[in-house]
Coordinates of C-alpha atoms and ligand atoms in Angstrom, one line a residue:
M115 CA 167.5 -9.5 9.1
G116 CA 165.5 -11.4 6.4
Y117 CA 166.0 -14.8 4.9
D118 CA 167.6 -15.8 1.7
L119 CA 165.1 -18.6 1.4
V120 CA 161.9 -19.6 3.2
V121 CA 160.5 -23.1 2.7
K122 CA 156.9 -22.6 3.6
G123 CA 154.3 -24.9 5.2
G124 CA 155.9 -28.3 4.6
R125 CA 155.5 -31.3 6.9
I126 CA 159.0 -31.7 8.4
A127 CA 160.2 -35.2 9.3
T128 CA 163.2 -35.7 11.5
A129 CA 164.5 -38.9 13.2
A130 CA 162.3 -37.9 16.2
D131 CA 159.5 -35.5 15.1
L132 CA 156.9 -34.8 12.5
F133 CA 155.5 -31.2 12.4
E134 CA 154.3 -28.5 10.1
A135 CA 156.5 -25.3 10.0
D136 CA 158.4 -22.8 7.8
I137 CA 162.2 -23.1 7.4
G138 CA 164.2 -19.9 7.2
V139 CA 167.6 -20.2 5.5
R140 CA 170.4 -17.7 5.5
G141 CA 173.9 -18.2 4.2
G142 CA 173.1 -21.9 3.4
R143 CA 172.2 -22.7 7.0
I144 CA 168.8 -23.1 8.7
V145 CA 168.5 -20.1 11.0
A146 CA 164.8 -20.4 12.0
I147 CA 162.1 -23.0 12.1
G148 CA 158.7 -21.6 13.1
E149 CA 155.2 -20.7 12.2
D150 CA 154.7 -18.1 9.6
L151 CA 158.2 -16.8 9.0
G152 CA 157.0 -14.6 6.2
L153 CA 158.7 -14.5 2.8
G154 CA 162.3 -14.8 1.9
D155 CA 164.3 -13.4 -1.0
R156 CA 163.2 -16.7 -2.5
T157 CA 160.2 -18.7 -1.2
I158 CA 159.3 -22.3 -1.9
D159 CA 155.7 -23.3 -1.3
A160 CA 155.9 -26.7 0.3
R161 CA 152.3 -27.0 1.5
G162 CA 151.1 -30.6 1.0
R163 CA 154.7 -31.8 0.7
L164 CA 156.9 -33.7 3.1
I165 CA 160.4 -32.5 4.0
T166 CA 163.2 -34.7 5.1
P167 CA 166.9 -34.0 5.7
G168 CA 169.1 -34.4 2.6
G169 CA 170.2 -38.0 2.3
I170 CA 173.7 -39.1 3.2
D171 CA 174.9 -42.0 1.2
A172 CA 177.8 -43.3 3.3
H173 CA 178.9 -46.1 0.9
A174 CA 179.5 -45.5 -2.8
H175 CA 182.3 -46.2 -5.3
I176 CA 182.8 -43.2 -7.5
E177 CA 185.5 -42.7 -10.0
Q178 CA 187.3 -45.6 -8.4
I179 CA 189.4 -48.3 -10.0
S180 CA 188.3 -51.8 -8.9
S181 CA 190.7 -54.5 -7.5
T182 CA 190.7 -56.0 -10.9
G183 CA 191.6 -52.7 -12.7
V184 CA 188.2 -51.6 -14.0
W185 CA 187.0 -48.0 -13.6
T186 CA 183.5 -47.3 -12.4
A187 CA 181.2 -46.0 -15.1
D188 CA 180.3 -42.9 -13.1
D189 CA 182.7 -40.1 -12.5
W190 CA 182.2 -37.5 -9.8
F191 CA 180.0 -35.4 -11.9
T192 CA 177.5 -38.0 -13.1
A193 CA 177.5 -39.8 -9.7
T194 CA 176.7 -36.7 -7.7
R195 CA 174.2 -35.4 -10.3
S196 CA 172.4 -38.7 -10.0
A197 CA 172.6 -38.7 -6.2
A198 CA 171.1 -35.2 -6.1
C199 CA 168.2 -36.2 -8.2
G200 CA 167.4 -39.0 -5.8
G201 CA 167.4 -36.7 -2.7
T202 CA 171.0 -37.2 -1.5
T203 CA 173.1 -34.2 -0.5
V204 CA 176.2 -35.8 0.8
V205 CA 178.1 -38.8 -0.6
M206 CA 181.0 -40.6 1.2
P207 CA 182.9 -42.7 -1.4
F208 CA 186.3 -44.3 -1.0
A209 CA 189.8 -43.2 -1.6
A210 CA 191.1 -46.7 -2.3
Q211 CA 194.6 -47.8 -1.5
H212 CA 195.9 -50.6 -3.7
K213 CA 198.9 -52.6 -2.6
G214 CA 202.1 -50.5 -2.8
D215 CA 200.2 -47.2 -2.9
S216 CA 200.9 -44.4 -0.5
I217 CA 197.5 -43.6 1.1
R218 CA 198.5 -40.0 1.4
Q219 CA 198.9 -39.8 -2.4
V220 CA 195.7 -41.8 -3.0
V221 CA 193.7 -39.2 -0.9
A222 CA 195.4 -36.3 -2.7
D223 CA 194.6 -37.8 -6.1
Y224 CA 191.0 -38.4 -5.0
H225 CA 190.6 -34.8 -4.0
D226 CA 191.8 -33.8 -7.5
R227 CA 189.1 -35.9 -9.1
A228 CA 186.3 -34.9 -6.8
G229 CA 186.9 -31.1 -6.4
P230 CA 186.0 -29.8 -9.8
K231 CA 183.2 -32.2 -10.5
A232 CA 181.2 -32.8 -7.2
C233 CA 177.7 -31.3 -7.4
I234 CA 176.8 -32.1 -3.7
D235 CA 178.8 -32.2 -0.5
Y236 CA 181.2 -35.1 0.2
G237 CA 183.6 -36.8 2.5
F238 CA 185.9 -39.7 1.9
H239 CA 186.5 -43.0 3.7
M240 CA 189.8 -44.6 3.0
I241 CA 190.2 -48.2 1.9
I242 CA 193.3 -49.8 3.5
S243 CA 194.6 -52.8 1.6
D244 CA 198.3 -52.5 2.5
P245 CA 198.9 -51.8 6.1
R246 CA 202.7 -51.8 5.9
P247 CA 204.6 -50.1 8.7
E248 CA 205.0 -46.6 7.1
I249 CA 201.2 -46.6 6.4
V250 CA 200.2 -47.6 9.9
D251 CA 202.8 -45.7 11.8
D252 CA 203.1 -42.5 9.7
E253 CA 200.5 -41.9 6.9
L254 CA 197.3 -43.0 8.6
P255 CA 197.8 -41.2 11.9
E256 CA 198.4 -38.0 10.0
L257 CA 195.4 -38.5 7.8
I258 CA 193.1 -39.4 10.7
R259 CA 194.2 -36.3 12.5
K260 CA 193.3 -34.2 9.4
G261 CA 189.7 -35.5 9.6
Y262 CA 189.7 -38.7 7.4
T263 CA 188.3 -40.6 10.4
S264 CA 186.9 -43.7 8.9
F265 CA 188.2 -46.5 6.7
K266 CA 187.1 -49.7 5.1
I267 CA 188.9 -53.0 5.2
Y268 CA 188.2 -56.2 3.3
L269 CA 188.2 -59.8 4.4
T270 CA 188.0 -60.9 0.8
Y271 CA 189.2 -60.0 -2.8
D272 CA 192.7 -61.1 -3.7
A273 CA 194.0 -57.6 -4.1
L274 CA 192.4 -56.1 -1.0
K275 CA 192.0 -58.7 1.8
L276 CA 193.7 -58.5 5.1
N277 CA 194.5 -61.5 7.3
D278 CA 193.3 -61.7 10.9
R279 CA 196.6 -60.4 12.3
E280 CA 196.5 -57.4 9.9
V281 CA 192.9 -56.8 10.9
L282 CA 193.9 -56.7 14.6
E283 CA 196.8 -54.3 13.8
V284 CA 194.5 -52.0 11.8
Y285 CA 191.8 -52.1 14.5
A286 CA 194.5 -51.3 17.1
L287 CA 195.8 -48.3 15.1
A288 CA 192.2 -47.1 14.7
R289 CA 191.6 -47.2 18.4
R290 CA 194.9 -45.5 19.1
E291 CA 194.2 -42.7 16.7
G292 CA 190.4 -42.5 17.1
A293 CA 189.3 -43.7 13.7
F294 CA 186.3 -45.8 12.9
V295 CA 186.5 -49.1 10.8
M296 CA 184.1 -50.5 8.3
V297 CA 184.5 -54.1 7.4
H298 CA 183.5 -56.0 4.2
A299 CA 182.9 -59.4 5.8
E300 CA 183.1 -62.5 3.6
N301 CA 185.3 -65.5 4.0
H302 CA 187.8 -65.3 1.2
D303 CA 189.2 -68.8 1.1
S304 CA 185.7 -70.4 1.2
I305 CA 184.7 -68.3 -1.8
A306 CA 187.8 -69.1 -3.7
F307 CA 187.3 -72.8 -3.0
L308 CA 183.7 -72.9 -4.0
A309 CA 184.2 -70.8 -7.1
Q310 CA 187.0 -73.0 -8.3
K311 CA 184.9 -76.1 -7.8
L312 CA 181.9 -74.5 -9.6
L313 CA 184.0 -73.4 -12.6
A314 CA 185.7 -76.8 -12.8
A315 CA 182.3 -78.4 -13.0
G316 CA 181.3 -76.0 -15.8
H317 CA 179.0 -73.8 -13.7
K318 CA 179.8 -70.4 -15.2
A319 CA 176.5 -68.5 -15.3
P320 CA 175.8 -65.4 -13.2
K321 CA 173.6 -67.4 -10.8
F322 CA 176.6 -69.3 -9.6
H323 CA 178.0 -66.0 -8.2
A324 CA 175.5 -66.4 -5.4
V325 CA 176.2 -70.1 -5.0
S326 CA 179.9 -69.3 -4.5
R327 CA 179.1 -66.8 -1.7
P328 CA 176.5 -68.4 0.5
Q329 CA 175.2 -66.8 3.7
A330 CA 177.6 -69.0 5.7
V331 CA 180.7 -67.2 4.4
E332 CA 179.2 -63.9 5.3
R333 CA 178.1 -65.2 8.7
E334 CA 181.5 -66.5 9.6
A335 CA 183.4 -63.4 8.5
T336 CA 180.9 -61.2 10.3
H337 CA 181.4 -63.2 13.5
R338 CA 185.2 -63.0 13.0
A339 CA 185.2 -59.3 12.4
I340 CA 183.2 -58.8 15.6
T341 CA 185.3 -61.1 17.7
L342 CA 188.5 -59.4 16.6
A343 CA 186.9 -56.1 17.4
E344 CA 186.0 -57.3 20.9
L345 CA 189.6 -58.3 21.6
V346 CA 190.9 -54.8 21.1
D347 CA 187.7 -52.9 22.0
Q348 CA 187.3 -51.2 18.7
P349 CA 183.8 -50.2 17.4
V350 CA 183.2 -51.4 13.8
L351 CA 180.5 -51.2 11.2
I352 CA 179.8 -54.2 9.1
V353 CA 179.0 -52.9 5.6
H354 CA 176.4 -54.1 3.1
V355 CA 175.0 -56.8 5.3
S356 CA 172.9 -59.0 3.1
G357 CA 171.6 -62.0 5.1
A358 CA 169.6 -63.0 8.1
E359 CA 172.5 -65.1 9.3
A360 CA 175.0 -62.2 9.4
F361 CA 172.3 -60.1 11.2
D362 CA 172.0 -62.8 13.8
Q363 CA 175.7 -62.3 14.6
I364 CA 175.4 -58.6 14.8
R365 CA 172.3 -58.7 17.0
W366 CA 174.2 -61.1 19.3
A367 CA 177.1 -58.7 19.5
Q368 CA 174.9 -55.7 20.2
A369 CA 173.1 -57.6 22.9
R370 CA 176.5 -58.2 24.6
G371 CA 177.1 -54.5 24.7
L372 CA 179.7 -54.5 21.9
R373 CA 179.7 -51.4 19.8
I374 CA 178.9 -53.1 16.5
Y375 CA 177.0 -51.3 13.8
A376 CA 175.5 -52.5 10.5
E377 CA 174.7 -51.1 7.1
T378 CA 172.4 -52.6 4.6
C379 CA 171.5 -51.6 1.0
P380 CA 168.6 -51.6 -1.5
Q381 CA 169.9 -54.7 -3.3
Y382 CA 169.2 -56.9 -0.2
L383 CA 165.6 -55.6 0.1
F384 CA 164.6 -55.5 -3.6
L385 CA 166.7 -58.1 -5.4
C386 CA 167.1 -61.8 -4.8
A387 CA 169.3 -64.7 -5.9
E388 CA 166.6 -65.6 -8.4
D389 CA 167.3 -62.3 -10.2
L390 CA 170.8 -63.7 -11.1
D391 CA 169.1 -66.6 -12.9
Q392 CA 167.9 -65.1 -16.1
P393 CA 168.4 -65.9 -19.8
G394 CA 171.9 -65.4 -21.2
I395 CA 173.9 -63.0 -19.0
E396 CA 171.1 -60.7 -17.9
G397 CA 171.6 -61.9 -14.4
A398 CA 175.0 -60.1 -14.3
K399 CA 173.0 -56.9 -13.9
C400 CA 172.3 -57.9 -10.3
M401 CA 175.7 -59.2 -9.4
C402 CA 177.2 -57.7 -6.3
S403 CA 179.0 -58.9 -3.2
P404 CA 177.7 -60.1 -0.9
P405 CA 175.1 -61.3 -3.4
P406 CA 171.3 -60.8 -3.1
R407 CA 169.8 -63.7 -1.1
E408 CA 166.8 -65.8 -1.6
K409 CA 163.5 -64.0 -1.5
A410 CA 162.6 -65.5 1.9
N411 CA 165.6 -63.6 3.3
Q412 CA 164.2 -60.1 2.6
P413 CA 161.9 -59.8 5.6
A414 CA 164.9 -60.3 7.9
V415 CA 166.6 -57.3 6.3
W416 CA 163.5 -55.2 6.7
R417 CA 163.3 -56.3 10.4
A418 CA 167.0 -55.4 10.9
I419 CA 166.2 -51.8 9.7
A420 CA 162.9 -51.6 11.6
N421 CA 164.4 -52.9 14.9
G422 CA 167.5 -50.7 14.8
V423 CA 170.0 -53.6 14.3
A424 CA 171.0 -51.9 11.0
Q425 CA 171.6 -48.2 11.6
V426 CA 172.7 -47.2 8.1
F427 CA 171.1 -47.6 4.6
S428 CA 173.6 -46.9 1.8
S429 CA 173.6 -47.7 -1.9
D430 CA 177.0 -49.3 -2.3
H431 CA 176.7 -47.8 -5.7
A432 CA 179.3 -49.6 -7.8
P433 CA 178.4 -48.9 -11.4
Y434 CA 179.7 -51.2 -14.2
R435 CA 177.8 -51.0 -17.5
F436 CA 176.0 -54.0 -19.0
G437 CA 177.2 -53.2 -22.5
D438 CA 180.8 -52.7 -21.8
A439 CA 183.4 -55.3 -22.7
D440 CA 185.1 -54.8 -19.3
G441 CA 181.8 -54.4 -17.5
K442 CA 179.0 -57.0 -17.2
Q443 CA 179.8 -58.5 -20.6
K444 CA 182.6 -60.3 -18.8
A445 CA 179.9 -62.7 -17.8
L446 CA 180.2 -64.3 -21.2
Q447 CA 183.4 -65.8 -19.9
D448 CA 182.3 -66.8 -16.4
F449 CA 180.8 -65.3 -13.2
K450 CA 184.2 -64.8 -11.6
K451 CA 185.3 -62.3 -14.2
V452 CA 182.4 -59.9 -13.7
P453 CA 183.1 -56.7 -11.9
N454 CA 181.0 -56.8 -8.7
G455 CA 178.4 -54.1 -8.0
V456 CA 175.1 -52.5 -8.8
P457 CA 174.1 -48.9 -9.2
G458 CA 171.8 -47.3 -6.6
L459 CA 172.7 -43.7 -5.7
E460 CA 169.6 -42.2 -7.2
L461 CA 167.0 -44.8 -6.2
R462 CA 168.2 -45.5 -2.7
M463 CA 165.9 -43.0 -1.0
P464 CA 162.8 -43.4 -3.4
L465 CA 162.9 -47.2 -3.0
L466 CA 163.0 -47.1 0.8
F467 CA 160.4 -44.4 1.0
S468 CA 157.9 -46.1 -1.3
E469 CA 158.4 -49.7 -0.1
G470 CA 159.3 -48.9 3.5
V471 CA 157.3 -45.9 4.7
G472 CA 154.6 -46.1 2.0
K473 CA 153.9 -49.8 2.7
G474 CA 154.1 -49.4 6.5
R475 CA 157.3 -51.6 7.0
I476 CA 159.1 -48.7 8.7
D477 CA 158.0 -45.3 10.0
I478 CA 159.2 -42.0 8.6
H479 CA 161.5 -41.5 11.5
T480 CA 163.4 -44.7 10.9
F481 CA 163.6 -43.7 7.2
V482 CA 165.2 -40.4 8.2
A483 CA 167.5 -42.1 10.7
V484 CA 169.0 -44.7 8.4
T485 CA 169.2 -42.5 5.3
A486 CA 170.6 -39.3 7.0
T487 CA 170.8 -38.9 10.7
N488 CA 172.6 -42.0 11.7
P489 CA 175.3 -41.8 9.0
A490 CA 175.8 -38.2 10.0
R491 CA 176.2 -39.1 13.7
L492 CA 178.4 -42.2 13.1
Y493 CA 180.8 -40.5 10.6
G494 CA 181.2 -37.2 12.4
L495 CA 179.0 -35.0 10.1
S496 CA 176.5 -34.0 12.6
P497 CA 175.2 -31.4 13.7
R498 CA 175.9 -29.8 10.4
K499 CA 174.4 -32.6 8.4
G500 CA 171.7 -35.3 8.8
S501 CA 168.9 -33.4 10.5
I502 CA 166.6 -30.4 10.1
A503 CA 167.5 -28.1 13.0
V504 CA 168.6 -24.5 13.6
G505 CA 172.3 -24.2 12.8
A506 CA 172.4 -27.2 10.4
D507 CA 173.1 -26.8 6.7
A508 CA 169.9 -26.4 4.7
D509 CA 170.2 -29.8 3.1
L510 CA 166.5 -30.6 2.4
V511 CA 164.5 -32.9 0.3
I512 CA 161.0 -32.0 -0.6
W513 CA 158.8 -35.0 -1.4
D514 CA 155.6 -35.4 -3.2
P515 CA 154.5 -38.4 -1.1
D516 CA 151.8 -39.4 -3.7
R517 CA 153.8 -39.2 -6.9
A518 CA 153.6 -42.4 -8.8
V519 CA 156.7 -43.3 -10.8
T520 CA 157.5 -46.4 -12.8
V521 CA 161.3 -46.8 -12.6
S522 CA 163.0 -46.7 -15.9
H523 CA 166.7 -46.1 -16.5
S524 CA 165.8 -43.3 -18.9
L525 CA 164.6 -41.3 -15.8
L526 CA 168.0 -41.5 -14.1
H527 CA 171.0 -39.3 -14.2
D528 CA 174.0 -41.7 -13.8
A529 CA 176.3 -42.9 -16.6
M530 CA 175.0 -46.4 -16.5
D531 CA 173.0 -48.2 -19.2
Y532 CA 170.6 -50.1 -16.9
T533 CA 169.1 -50.1 -13.5
P534 CA 168.4 -53.4 -11.7
Y535 CA 165.1 -51.9 -10.5
E536 CA 163.6 -51.3 -14.0
G537 CA 159.8 -51.4 -14.0
M538 CA 159.2 -51.1 -10.3
Q539 CA 156.2 -49.0 -9.4
L540 CA 157.0 -46.5 -6.7
T541 CA 154.8 -44.1 -4.8
G542 CA 156.5 -40.9 -3.5
W543 CA 159.4 -39.0 -5.1
P544 CA 161.9 -36.3 -4.1
I545 CA 160.7 -33.5 -6.3
E546 CA 163.3 -30.9 -5.1
T547 CA 166.7 -31.3 -3.4
L548 CA 168.5 -28.5 -1.8
C549 CA 172.1 -28.6 -0.7
R550 CA 173.1 -25.7 1.6
G551 CA 169.9 -23.9 0.5
V552 CA 170.7 -24.2 -3.2
T553 CA 168.3 -26.2 -5.4
V554 CA 170.4 -28.9 -7.1
A555 CA 167.6 -31.0 -8.5
K556 CA 164.0 -30.3 -9.3
E557 CA 161.1 -32.3 -10.9
M558 CA 163.5 -35.1 -11.8
E559 CA 165.9 -32.8 -13.5
F560 CA 169.4 -31.8 -12.4
V561 CA 169.8 -28.1 -11.9
G562 CA 173.0 -28.0 -9.9
Q563 CA 176.6 -27.2 -10.9
A564 CA 179.9 -29.2 -11.1
G565 CA 182.2 -28.0 -8.4
F566 CA 179.5 -26.7 -6.0
G567 CA 180.0 -29.7 -3.6
Q568 CA 182.1 -29.0 -0.5
F569 CA 184.5 -31.5 1.1
H570 CA 183.9 -32.2 4.8
S571 CA 186.6 -33.4 7.1
R572 CA 185.2 -35.2 10.1
P573 CA 185.8 -35.5 13.8
L574 CA 185.1 -38.8 15.5
S575 CA 181.6 -39.1 16.8
D576 CA 180.5 -40.4 20.2
M577 CA 178.9 -43.4 18.5
A578 CA 182.3 -44.5 17.2
R579 CA 184.2 -44.3 20.5
P580 CA 185.4 -47.5 22.2
V581 CA 183.5 -49.0 25.1
G582 CA 186.6 -49.3 27.4
R583 CA 186.2 -53.0 28.1
F584 CA 188.4 -56.0 27.3
P585 CA 187.4 -59.7 27.5
T586 CA 190.2 -60.7 29.9
G587 CA 191.0 -57.3 31.5
F588 CA 194.2 -57.2 29.4
N589 CA 194.4 -53.9 27.5
P590 CA 196.6 -54.7 24.5
H591 CA 197.0 -51.0 23.7
D592 CA 198.8 -50.0 26.9
G593 CA 199.8 -53.4 28.4
S594 CA 197.8 -52.9 31.6
Y595 CA 196.0 -55.9 33.1
Q596 CA 193.1 -55.5 35.5
P597 CA 191.2 -58.8 35.8
Ligands
DUC5 N1 181.0 -55.3 -3.5 C1 182.0 -54.6 -3.0 O1 182.6 -55.1 -2.0 N2 182.3 -53.4 -3.4 C2 181.7 -52.9 -4.6 C3 180.5 -53.5 -5.0 C4 180.3 -54.9 -4.5 O2 179.4 -55.6 -5.0
ZN6 ZN1 182.4 -54.2 0.1
ZN7 ZN1 181.2 -51.3 -1.6

């Protein structure tokens, strides 16, 4: 039997290997990898090109309403169109519960939004902000069993934060039902205290956003999230880690054998606190939480990726337009009113490729691991997603490793009116993106279709299973005590 598609002669990079071969695709899946597979019904000449697995962006806010009631600028169509043009073939945004919501209903509503518009494949994490008994005892177990196996919790934001007792209850539920927990780790009361003092002293400009959320508040909350996880033996991933001090806590936990994972994002490699300090309210374009740190912090984030302390590189795409009255223009009032977040779906992979692989800070295998393979393994998408292997979906990115691109928002495909990376000079670009063997982006243009994206429910992966060890020998889940 022939192939629907043969991608010929590219240099294939996986998390482990780099080799030249043809890829044969049938029915959207890779069915052969070998020398000289001949021609398919369609053939792509990839000689001189690099091929990596389609990117998995495991943290993005798409068509989501923020804790202060503002909708993201991107909907499912514009966000996934933009992701595709940047080499991403799977996105994993959040079905976000706000207080009082039924999470079952939130997930159903989110499906209704995503289904007709998604141009690439997708899964959902849930956000749990209201772990009341019927959610913990009834709705969540049902949803986890249906394959919504990961959720995010917050230690900050008035409308979202859980207290320590609630965190423990949610961790315990996750362990009982086999779910994986992502934690936004910043100390809420410290931020509220500092912000109030800053505003009272008249410090309202965007740069004070970073002053109100210093590394110490991230460090403390990271340590707390880890310690609570240790008490109940629940693996967790700390999302969007920004600072060397939080990474110190994570490295410490990993060295103790705790199953603690970390994610970081482009804004912590390519933006810094000084970017918030610009004339007028320009700095609001770079406001996200945790905030970008001082420039001297950036090498520590690179090291965390290179050394495997951070396993996942996501965008945390949270798009709020600069020109919108309920977007970044809120900075005209004060930094506390500004919706938090920066866009990054489309540039996540090109930025890391150019500045990481191209400049020798990380190797191509690490690039593939943190942009595709690790998120697939952690979140239960492998072996279908995250690698180039026989049996996997033909989610492929064909790179021109030498293409020089000066970043301009006019090149991008989101619904935003700016990119914080304007003017950066990159080398290497994803010139063709295939999702299940279908070209969805080519030569910086979107050629896919709304509704093509498929939803993926997800089993728990081995990486997210508990270790089976408790600090005192007391297992709070079954009451047993074995000192
Ligand atoms: N911080 C978040 O916690 N979520 C969205 C974006 C941001 O900056
Ligand atoms: Zn967050
Ligand atoms: Zn986020």
